[in-house]
CSV table of C-alpha atoms in Angstrom, one decimal:
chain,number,residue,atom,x,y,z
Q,22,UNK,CA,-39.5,101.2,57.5
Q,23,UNK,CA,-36.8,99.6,59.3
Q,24,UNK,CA,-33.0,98.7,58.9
Q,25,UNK,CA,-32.7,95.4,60.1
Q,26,UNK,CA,-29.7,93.6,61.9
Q,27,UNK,CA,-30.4,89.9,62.4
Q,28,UNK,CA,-27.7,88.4,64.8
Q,29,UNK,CA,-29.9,85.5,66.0
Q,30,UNK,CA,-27.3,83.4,64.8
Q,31,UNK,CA,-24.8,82.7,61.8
Q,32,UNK,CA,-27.5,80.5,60.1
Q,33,UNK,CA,-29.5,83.2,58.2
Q,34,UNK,CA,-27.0,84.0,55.9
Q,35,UNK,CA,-27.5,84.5,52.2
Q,36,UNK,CA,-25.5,82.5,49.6
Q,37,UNK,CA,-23.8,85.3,48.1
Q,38,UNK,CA,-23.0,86.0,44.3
Q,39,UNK,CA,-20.4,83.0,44.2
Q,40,UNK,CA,-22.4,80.3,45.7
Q,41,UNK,CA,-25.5,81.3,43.5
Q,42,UNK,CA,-23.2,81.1,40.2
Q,43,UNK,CA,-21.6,77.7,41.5
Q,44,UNK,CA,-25.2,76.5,41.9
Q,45,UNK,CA,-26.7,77.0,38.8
Q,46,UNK,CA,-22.8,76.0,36.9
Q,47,UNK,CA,-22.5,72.8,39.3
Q,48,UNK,CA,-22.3,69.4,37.7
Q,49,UNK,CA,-24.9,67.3,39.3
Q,50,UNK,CA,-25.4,63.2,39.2
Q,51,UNK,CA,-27.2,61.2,41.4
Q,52,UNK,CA,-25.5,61.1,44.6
Q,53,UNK,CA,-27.4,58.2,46.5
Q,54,UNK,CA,-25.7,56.5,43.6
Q,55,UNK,CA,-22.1,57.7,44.4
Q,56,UNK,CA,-22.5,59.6,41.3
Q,57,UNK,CA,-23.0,63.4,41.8
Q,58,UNK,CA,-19.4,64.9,40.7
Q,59,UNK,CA,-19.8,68.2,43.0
Q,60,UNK,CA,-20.8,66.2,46.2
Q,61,UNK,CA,-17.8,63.7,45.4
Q,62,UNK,CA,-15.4,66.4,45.4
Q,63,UNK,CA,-16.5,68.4,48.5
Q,64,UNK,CA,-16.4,64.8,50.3
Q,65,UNK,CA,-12.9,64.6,49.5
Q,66,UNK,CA,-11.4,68.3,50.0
Q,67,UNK,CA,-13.6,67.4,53.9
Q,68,UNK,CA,-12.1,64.6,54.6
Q,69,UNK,CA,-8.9,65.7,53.7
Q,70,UNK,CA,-9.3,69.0,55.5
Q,71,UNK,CA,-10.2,67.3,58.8
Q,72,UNK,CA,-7.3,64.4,58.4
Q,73,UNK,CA,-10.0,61.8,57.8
Q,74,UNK,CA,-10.2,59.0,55.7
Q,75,UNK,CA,-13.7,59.8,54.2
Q,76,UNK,CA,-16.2,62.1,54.4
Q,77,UNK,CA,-20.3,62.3,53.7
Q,78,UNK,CA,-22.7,64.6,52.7
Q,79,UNK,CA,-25.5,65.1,54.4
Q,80,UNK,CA,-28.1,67.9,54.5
Q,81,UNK,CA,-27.8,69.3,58.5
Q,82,UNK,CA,-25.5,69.0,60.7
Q,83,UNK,CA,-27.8,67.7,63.1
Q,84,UNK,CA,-28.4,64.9,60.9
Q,85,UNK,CA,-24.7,64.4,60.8
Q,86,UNK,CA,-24.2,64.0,64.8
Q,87,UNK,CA,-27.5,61.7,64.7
Q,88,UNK,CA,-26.0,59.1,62.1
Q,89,UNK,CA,-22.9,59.6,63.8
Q,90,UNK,CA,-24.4,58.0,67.2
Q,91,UNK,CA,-26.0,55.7,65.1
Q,92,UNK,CA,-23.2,53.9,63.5
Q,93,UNK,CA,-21.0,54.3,67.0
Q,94,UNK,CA,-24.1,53.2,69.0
Q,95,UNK,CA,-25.2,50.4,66.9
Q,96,UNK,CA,-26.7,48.4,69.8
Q,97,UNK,CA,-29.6,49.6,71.0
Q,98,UNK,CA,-29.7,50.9,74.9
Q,99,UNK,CA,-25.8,51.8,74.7
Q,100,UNK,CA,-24.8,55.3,76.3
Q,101,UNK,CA,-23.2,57.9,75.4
Q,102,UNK,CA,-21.4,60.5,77.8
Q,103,UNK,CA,-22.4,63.7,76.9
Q,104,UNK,CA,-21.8,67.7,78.2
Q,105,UNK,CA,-24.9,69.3,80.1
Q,106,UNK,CA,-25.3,72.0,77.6
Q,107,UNK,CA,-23.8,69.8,74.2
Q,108,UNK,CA,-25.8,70.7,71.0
Q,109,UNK,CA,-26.9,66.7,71.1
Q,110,UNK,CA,-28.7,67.1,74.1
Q,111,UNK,CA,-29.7,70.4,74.5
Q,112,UNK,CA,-31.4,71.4,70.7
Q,113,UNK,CA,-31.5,67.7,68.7
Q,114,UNK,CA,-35.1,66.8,70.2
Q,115,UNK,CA,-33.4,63.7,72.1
Q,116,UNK,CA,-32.9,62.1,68.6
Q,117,UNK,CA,-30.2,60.2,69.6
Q,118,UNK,CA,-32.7,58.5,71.9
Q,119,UNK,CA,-36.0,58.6,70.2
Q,120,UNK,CA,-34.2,57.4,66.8
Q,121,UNK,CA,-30.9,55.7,67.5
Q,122,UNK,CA,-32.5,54.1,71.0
Q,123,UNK,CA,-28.9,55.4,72.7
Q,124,UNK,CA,-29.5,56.9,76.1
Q,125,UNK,CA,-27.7,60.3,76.2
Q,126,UNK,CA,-26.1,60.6,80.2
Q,127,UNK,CA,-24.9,64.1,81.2
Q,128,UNK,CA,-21.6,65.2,82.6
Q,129,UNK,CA,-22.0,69.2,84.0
Q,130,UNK,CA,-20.0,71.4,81.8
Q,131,UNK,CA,-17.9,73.7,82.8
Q,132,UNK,CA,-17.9,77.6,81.3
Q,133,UNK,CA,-14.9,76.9,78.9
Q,134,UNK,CA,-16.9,73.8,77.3
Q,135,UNK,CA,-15.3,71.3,78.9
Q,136,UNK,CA,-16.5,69.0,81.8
Q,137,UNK,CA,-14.0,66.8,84.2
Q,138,UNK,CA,-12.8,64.2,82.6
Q,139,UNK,CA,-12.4,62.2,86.3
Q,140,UNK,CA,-16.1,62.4,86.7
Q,141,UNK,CA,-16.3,61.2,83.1
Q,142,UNK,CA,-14.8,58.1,83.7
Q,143,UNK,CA,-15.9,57.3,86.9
Q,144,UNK,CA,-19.6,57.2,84.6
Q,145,UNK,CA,-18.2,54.6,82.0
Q,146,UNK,CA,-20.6,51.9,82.5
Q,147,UNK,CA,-21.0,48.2,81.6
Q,148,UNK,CA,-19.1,46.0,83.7
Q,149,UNK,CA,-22.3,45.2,86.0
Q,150,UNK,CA,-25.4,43.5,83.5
Q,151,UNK,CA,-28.0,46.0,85.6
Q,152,UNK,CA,-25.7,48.9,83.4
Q,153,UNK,CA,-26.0,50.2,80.0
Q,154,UNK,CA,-22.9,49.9,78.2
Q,155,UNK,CA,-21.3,53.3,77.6
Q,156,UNK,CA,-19.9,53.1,73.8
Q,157,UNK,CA,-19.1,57.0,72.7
Q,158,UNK,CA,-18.2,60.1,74.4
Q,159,UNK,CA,-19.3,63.2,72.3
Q,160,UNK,CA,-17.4,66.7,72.4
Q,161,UNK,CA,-18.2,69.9,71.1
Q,162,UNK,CA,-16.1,72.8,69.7
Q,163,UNK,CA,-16.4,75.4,69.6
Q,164,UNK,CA,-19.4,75.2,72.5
Q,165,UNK,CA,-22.2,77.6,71.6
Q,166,UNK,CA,-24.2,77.3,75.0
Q,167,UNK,CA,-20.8,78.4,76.0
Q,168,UNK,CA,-21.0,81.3,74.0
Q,169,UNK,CA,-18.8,80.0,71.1
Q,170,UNK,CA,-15.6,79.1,73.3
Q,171,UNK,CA,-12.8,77.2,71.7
Q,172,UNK,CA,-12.1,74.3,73.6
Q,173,UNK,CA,-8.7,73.8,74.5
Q,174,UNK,CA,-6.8,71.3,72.9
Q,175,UNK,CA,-5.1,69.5,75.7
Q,176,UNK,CA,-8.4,68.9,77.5
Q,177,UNK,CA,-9.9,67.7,73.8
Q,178,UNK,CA,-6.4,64.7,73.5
Q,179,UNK,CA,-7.6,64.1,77.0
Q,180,UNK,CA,-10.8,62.6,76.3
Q,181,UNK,CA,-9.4,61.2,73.2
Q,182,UNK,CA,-6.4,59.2,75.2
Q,183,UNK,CA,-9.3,58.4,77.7
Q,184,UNK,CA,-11.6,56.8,75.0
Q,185,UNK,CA,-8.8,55.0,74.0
Q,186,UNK,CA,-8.3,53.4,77.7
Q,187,UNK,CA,-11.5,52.4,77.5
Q,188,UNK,CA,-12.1,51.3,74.1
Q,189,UNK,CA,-15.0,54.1,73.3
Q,190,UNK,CA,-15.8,56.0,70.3
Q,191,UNK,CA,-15.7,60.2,70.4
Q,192,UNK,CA,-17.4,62.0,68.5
Q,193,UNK,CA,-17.3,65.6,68.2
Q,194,UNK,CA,-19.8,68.2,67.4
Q,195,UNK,CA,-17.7,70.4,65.4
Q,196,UNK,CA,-20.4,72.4,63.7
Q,197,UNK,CA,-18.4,75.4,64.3
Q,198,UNK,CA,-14.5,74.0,63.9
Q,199,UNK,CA,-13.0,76.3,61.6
Q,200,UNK,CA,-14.6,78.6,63.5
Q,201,UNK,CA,-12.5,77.3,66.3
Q,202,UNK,CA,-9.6,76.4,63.8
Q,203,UNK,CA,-9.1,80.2,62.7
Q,204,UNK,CA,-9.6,82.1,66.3
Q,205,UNK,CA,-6.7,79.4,67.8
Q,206,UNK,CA,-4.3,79.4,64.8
Q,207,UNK,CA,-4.9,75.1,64.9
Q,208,UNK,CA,-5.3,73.4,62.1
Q,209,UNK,CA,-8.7,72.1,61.9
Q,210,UNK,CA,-6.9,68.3,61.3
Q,211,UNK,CA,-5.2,68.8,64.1
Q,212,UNK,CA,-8.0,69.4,66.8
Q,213,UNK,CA,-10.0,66.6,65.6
Q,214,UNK,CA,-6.7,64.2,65.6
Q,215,UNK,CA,-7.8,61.7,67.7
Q,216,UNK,CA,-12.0,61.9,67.1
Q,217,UNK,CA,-13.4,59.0,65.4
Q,218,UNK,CA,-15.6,61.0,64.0
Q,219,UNK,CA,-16.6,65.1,63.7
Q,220,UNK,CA,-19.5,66.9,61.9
Q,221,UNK,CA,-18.8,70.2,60.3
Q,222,UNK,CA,-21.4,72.2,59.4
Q,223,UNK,CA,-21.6,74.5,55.9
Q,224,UNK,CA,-24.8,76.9,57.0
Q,225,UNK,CA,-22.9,78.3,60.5
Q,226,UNK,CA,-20.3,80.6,59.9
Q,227,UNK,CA,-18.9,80.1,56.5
Q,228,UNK,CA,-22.2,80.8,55.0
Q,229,UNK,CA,-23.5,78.1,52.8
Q,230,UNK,CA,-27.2,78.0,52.5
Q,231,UNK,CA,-27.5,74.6,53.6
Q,232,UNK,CA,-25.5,71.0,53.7
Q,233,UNK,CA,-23.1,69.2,56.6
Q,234,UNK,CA,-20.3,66.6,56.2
Q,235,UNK,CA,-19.6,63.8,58.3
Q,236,UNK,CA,-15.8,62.9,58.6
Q,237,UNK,CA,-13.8,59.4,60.0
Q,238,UNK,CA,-12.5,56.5,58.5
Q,239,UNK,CA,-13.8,54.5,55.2
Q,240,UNK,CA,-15.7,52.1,57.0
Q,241,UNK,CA,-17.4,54.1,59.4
Q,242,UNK,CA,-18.6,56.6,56.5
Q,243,UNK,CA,-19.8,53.2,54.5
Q,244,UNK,CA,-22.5,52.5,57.3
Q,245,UNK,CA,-22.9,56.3,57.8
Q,246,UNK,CA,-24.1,56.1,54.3
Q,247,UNK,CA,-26.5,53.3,55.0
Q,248,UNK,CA,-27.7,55.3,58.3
Q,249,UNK,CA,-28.1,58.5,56.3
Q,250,UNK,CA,-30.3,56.9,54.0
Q,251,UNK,CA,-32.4,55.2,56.5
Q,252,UNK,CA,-33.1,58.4,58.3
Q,253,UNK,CA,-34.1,60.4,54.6
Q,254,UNK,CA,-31.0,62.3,54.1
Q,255,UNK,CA,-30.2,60.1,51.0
Q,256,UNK,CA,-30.6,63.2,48.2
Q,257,UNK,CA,-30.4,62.7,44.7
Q,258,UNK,CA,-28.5,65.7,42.6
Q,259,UNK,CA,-27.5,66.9,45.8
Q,260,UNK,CA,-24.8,68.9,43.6
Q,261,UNK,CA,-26.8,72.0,43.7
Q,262,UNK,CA,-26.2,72.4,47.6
Q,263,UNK,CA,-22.7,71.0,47.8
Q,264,UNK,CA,-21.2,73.8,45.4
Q,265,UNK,CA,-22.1,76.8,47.8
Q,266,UNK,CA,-20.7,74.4,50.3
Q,267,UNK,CA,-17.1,74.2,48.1
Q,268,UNK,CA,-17.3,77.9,47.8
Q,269,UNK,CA,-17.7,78.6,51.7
Q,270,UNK,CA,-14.8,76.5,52.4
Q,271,UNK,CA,-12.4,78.0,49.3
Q,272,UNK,CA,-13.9,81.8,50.5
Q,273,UNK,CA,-15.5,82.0,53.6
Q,274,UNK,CA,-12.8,81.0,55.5
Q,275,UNK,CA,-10.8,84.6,56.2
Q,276,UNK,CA,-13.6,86.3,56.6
Q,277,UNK,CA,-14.6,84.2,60.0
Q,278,UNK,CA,-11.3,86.2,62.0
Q,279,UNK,CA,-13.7,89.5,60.8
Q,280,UNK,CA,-16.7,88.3,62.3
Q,281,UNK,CA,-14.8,87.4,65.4
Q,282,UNK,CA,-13.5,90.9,65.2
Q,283,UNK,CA,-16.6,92.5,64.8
Q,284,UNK,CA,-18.2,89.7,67.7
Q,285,UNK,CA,-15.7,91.4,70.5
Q,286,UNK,CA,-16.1,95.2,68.7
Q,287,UNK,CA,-20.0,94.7,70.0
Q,288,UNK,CA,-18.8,93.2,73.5
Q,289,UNK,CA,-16.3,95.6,74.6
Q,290,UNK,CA,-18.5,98.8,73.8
Q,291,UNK,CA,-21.7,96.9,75.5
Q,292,UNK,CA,-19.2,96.0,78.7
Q,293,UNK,CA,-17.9,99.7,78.7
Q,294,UNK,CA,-21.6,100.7,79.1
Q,295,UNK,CA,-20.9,100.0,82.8
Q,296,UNK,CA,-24.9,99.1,83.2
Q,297,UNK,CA,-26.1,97.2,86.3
Q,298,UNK,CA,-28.2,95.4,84.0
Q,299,UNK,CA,-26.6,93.9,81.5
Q,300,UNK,CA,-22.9,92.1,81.8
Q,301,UNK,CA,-20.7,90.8,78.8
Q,302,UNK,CA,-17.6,88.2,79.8
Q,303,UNK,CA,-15.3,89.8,77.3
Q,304,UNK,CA,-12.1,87.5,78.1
Q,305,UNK,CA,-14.3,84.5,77.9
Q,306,UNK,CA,-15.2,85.3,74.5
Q,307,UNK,CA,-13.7,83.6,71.8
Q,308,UNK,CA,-15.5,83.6,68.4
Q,309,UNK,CA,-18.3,85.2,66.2
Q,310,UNK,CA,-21.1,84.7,69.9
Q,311,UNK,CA,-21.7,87.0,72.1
Q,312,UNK,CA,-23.4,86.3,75.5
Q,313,UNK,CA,-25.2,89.1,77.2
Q,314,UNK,CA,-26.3,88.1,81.1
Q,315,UNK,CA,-28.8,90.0,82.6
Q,316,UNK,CA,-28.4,89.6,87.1
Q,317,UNK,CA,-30.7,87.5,88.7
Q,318,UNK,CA,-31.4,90.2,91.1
Q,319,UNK,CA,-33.1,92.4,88.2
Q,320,UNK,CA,-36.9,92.2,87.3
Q,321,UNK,CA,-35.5,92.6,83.4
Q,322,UNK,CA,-36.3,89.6,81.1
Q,323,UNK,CA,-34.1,88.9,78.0
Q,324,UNK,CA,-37.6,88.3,76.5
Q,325,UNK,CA,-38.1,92.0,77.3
Q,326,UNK,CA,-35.1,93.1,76.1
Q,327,UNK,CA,-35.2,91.6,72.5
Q,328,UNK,CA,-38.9,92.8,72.5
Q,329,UNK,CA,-37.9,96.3,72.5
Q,330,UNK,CA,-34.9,96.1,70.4
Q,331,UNK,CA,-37.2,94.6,67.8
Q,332,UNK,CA,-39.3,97.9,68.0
Q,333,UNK,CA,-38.5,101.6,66.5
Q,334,UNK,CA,-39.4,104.4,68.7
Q,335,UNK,CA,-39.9,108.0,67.3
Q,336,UNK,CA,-37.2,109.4,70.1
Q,337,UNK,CA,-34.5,106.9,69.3
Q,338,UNK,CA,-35.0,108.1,65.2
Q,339,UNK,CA,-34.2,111.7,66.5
Q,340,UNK,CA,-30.5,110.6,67.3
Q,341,UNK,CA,-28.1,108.2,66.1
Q,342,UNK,CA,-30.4,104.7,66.0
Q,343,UNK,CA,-31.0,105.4,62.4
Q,344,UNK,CA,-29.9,104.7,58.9
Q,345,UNK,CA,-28.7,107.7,56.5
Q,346,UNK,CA,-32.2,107.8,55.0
Q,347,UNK,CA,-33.6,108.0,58.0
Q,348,UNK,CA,-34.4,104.4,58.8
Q,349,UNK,CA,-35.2,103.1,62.6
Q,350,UNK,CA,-32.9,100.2,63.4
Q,351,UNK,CA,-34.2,97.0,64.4
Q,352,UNK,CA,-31.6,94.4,65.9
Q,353,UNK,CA,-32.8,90.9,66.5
Q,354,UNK,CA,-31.2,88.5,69.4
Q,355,UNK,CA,-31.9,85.1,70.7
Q,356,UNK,CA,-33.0,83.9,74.4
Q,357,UNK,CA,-31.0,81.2,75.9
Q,358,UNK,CA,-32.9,81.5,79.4
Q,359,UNK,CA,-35.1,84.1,81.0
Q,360,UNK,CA,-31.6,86.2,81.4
Q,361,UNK,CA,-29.2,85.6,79.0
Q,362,UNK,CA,-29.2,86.6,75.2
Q,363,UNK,CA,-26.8,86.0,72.5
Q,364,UNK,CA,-26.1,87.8,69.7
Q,365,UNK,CA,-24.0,86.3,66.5
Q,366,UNK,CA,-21.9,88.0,63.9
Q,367,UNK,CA,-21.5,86.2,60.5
Q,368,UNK,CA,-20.8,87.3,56.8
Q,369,UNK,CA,-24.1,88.8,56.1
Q,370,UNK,CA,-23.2,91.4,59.0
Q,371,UNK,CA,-21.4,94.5,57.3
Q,372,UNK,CA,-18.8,97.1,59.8
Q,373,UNK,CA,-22.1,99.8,58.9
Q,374,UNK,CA,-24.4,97.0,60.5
Q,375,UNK,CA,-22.5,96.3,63.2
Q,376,UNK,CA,-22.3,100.6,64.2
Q,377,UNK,CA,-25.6,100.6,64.0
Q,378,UNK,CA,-26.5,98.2,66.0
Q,379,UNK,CA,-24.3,99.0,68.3
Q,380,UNK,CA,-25.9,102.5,68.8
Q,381,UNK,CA,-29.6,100.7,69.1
Q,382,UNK,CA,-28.4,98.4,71.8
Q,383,UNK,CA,-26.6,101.4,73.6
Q,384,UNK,CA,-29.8,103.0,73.0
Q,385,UNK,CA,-31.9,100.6,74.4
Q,386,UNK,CA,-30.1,99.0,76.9
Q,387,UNK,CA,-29.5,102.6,78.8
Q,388,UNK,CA,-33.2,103.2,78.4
Q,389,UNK,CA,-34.0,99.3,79.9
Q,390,UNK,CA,-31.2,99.9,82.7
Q,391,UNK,CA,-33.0,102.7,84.0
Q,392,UNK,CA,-36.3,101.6,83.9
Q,393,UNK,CA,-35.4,98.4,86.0
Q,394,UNK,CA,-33.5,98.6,89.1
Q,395,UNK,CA,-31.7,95.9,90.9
Q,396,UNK,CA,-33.6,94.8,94.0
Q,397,UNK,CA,-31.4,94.5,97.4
């Protein structure tokens, strides 16, 4: 037997008491129909939230960003400018290309999410018929490959004055926004001011066991509609998944500050390990993500490292990596690339959690950093 503390990510939440209650209690129509009374309602408290005329339903947020580059991108072969390690490109299985026939050009980002906004523009394309015509910059924020930084603002009404200049859409990947919104202290309206269009998702952070909404003005949410439909996220008494979503956004809000509290609680005591092994960028974290880099120089995997916290030895049970009846600990992680992990706190992650796994990670990653030396 094994206490178990999953910070793979924010999405493995359970809907808790009040979202199961609004579930079964929500009043349900059909919604294809514009009909369902709990989806019309979440639509509106979005798009109000955000500044937006309209909002949509929809059941993932990566179905959100898709339809988004569908109805921006509604020619097929335009481009859209894109960071190196954006949430579109990286982990949406090229959809934007293999469904909405965009093609999805790269602009390096930099560590704080951002990427230069002079090499941006010189890659706006079009003028010359050999070109693709570049027709939407997306943005993302907060960045996870980042390790959930909030982007700052004056680099986000940057690219918004420069999409103006040249008469593109932007789009932003806002999956994590309130996340964003509550660690800067800016309204969530206000970071997504000048954005055409931004996706907020329901199942990261705030808790909700599934659902997205896809913000912007009423006649970019009308074709949105037709695109979501065309792609299979037209749901019928989609009512069911919308009220946990309400709930999450009249609830789960104050509790994201905790899990950014509890997110730097687990970074400063791994940083004040002091271990040649494993590194933690504590002023460069922002929100609920921790990134833990392991040197290049070092034979130690990340693979290796999650491995073992996923296993209970009968020496660590002897000390503190246990439960009060006794329990082995088990923490579970996720691999970005051969040597970085990163760990995410969310609601489901209690302060007795977060101690314990604290002491198996100080457990194990003492053990690790002794076992693998740093070649010379």
């Amino acid at each position: 037997m094994a206490h178990i503390v999953d910070l793979r990510s924010d999405t493995v939440t359970k809907p808790n008491k009040l979202m199961k209650h609004a579930m079964v209690n929500s009043a349900v129509g059909d919604d294809v129909y514009g009909e369902d009374p709990t989806v019309n309602a979440l639509e509106s408290k979005v798009a109000t939230l955000l500044g937006k005329q309209a909002a949509l339903f929809l059941p993932t947020a990566t179905m959100a960003n898709l339809v988004a580059v569908m109805v921006h991108c509604n020619k097929r072969g335009s481009e859209v400018l894109v960071g190196s390690k954006a949430h579109i490109y990286k982990y949406e299985q090229g959809g934007a290309s293999h469904v909405a026939g965009t093609l999805l050009s790269t602009v390096e980002n930099k560590p704080d999410g951002t990427f230069d906004l002079a090499e941006a523009e010189r890659r706006i394309q079009g003028s010359d018929i050999h070109e693709p015509v570049t027709t939407m910059i997306a943005i993302e924020n907060t960045h996870n490959v980042c390790g959930g930084k909030v982007v700052p603002q004056d680099w986000i009404d940057a690219v918004g004055a420069l999409c103006k200049k040249y008469s593109l859409a932007l789009h932003m990947d806002g999956s994590r926004l309130m996340n964003a919104s509550v660690q800067s202290g800016v309204p969530a309206e206000r970071i997504v001011r000048d954005c055409d269009s931004v996706t907020l998702c329901f199942s990261k952070g705030l808790g909700a066991p599934a659902g997205a909404a896809l913000a912007g003005s009423y006649h970019f949410i009308q074709q949105a509609r037709r695109a979501r439909k065309m792609v299979g996220g037209g749901m019928r008494q989609s009512g069911v998944l919308a009220a946990p979503a309400l709930v999450a956004l009249e609830h789960g809000l104050p509790a994201l500050a905790l899990d950014h509290k509890r997110a730097d609680r687990l970074a400063q005591i791994i940083h004040g390990l002091f271990l040649k092994n494993f590194t933690v960028d504590v002023a460069g974290r922002h929100t609920n993500i921790v990134l833990v880099r392991i040197p290049d120089a070092s034979a130690l995997t990340a693979d290796v490292v999650l491995q073992r916290l996923a296993q209970v030895s009968r020496a660590e049970t002897q000390g503190d990596c246990k439960t009060a009846d006794d329990e082995g600990v088990i923490v579970k992680g996720s691999c970005f690339t051969p040597k970085l992990m990163r760990f995410v706190t969310h609601c489901d992650v209690t302060d007795e959690d977060l101690w314990l796994a604290i002491m198996k990670v100080t457990y194990v990653f003492k053990e690790l950093d002794a076992k693998y030396p740093i070649s010379q």
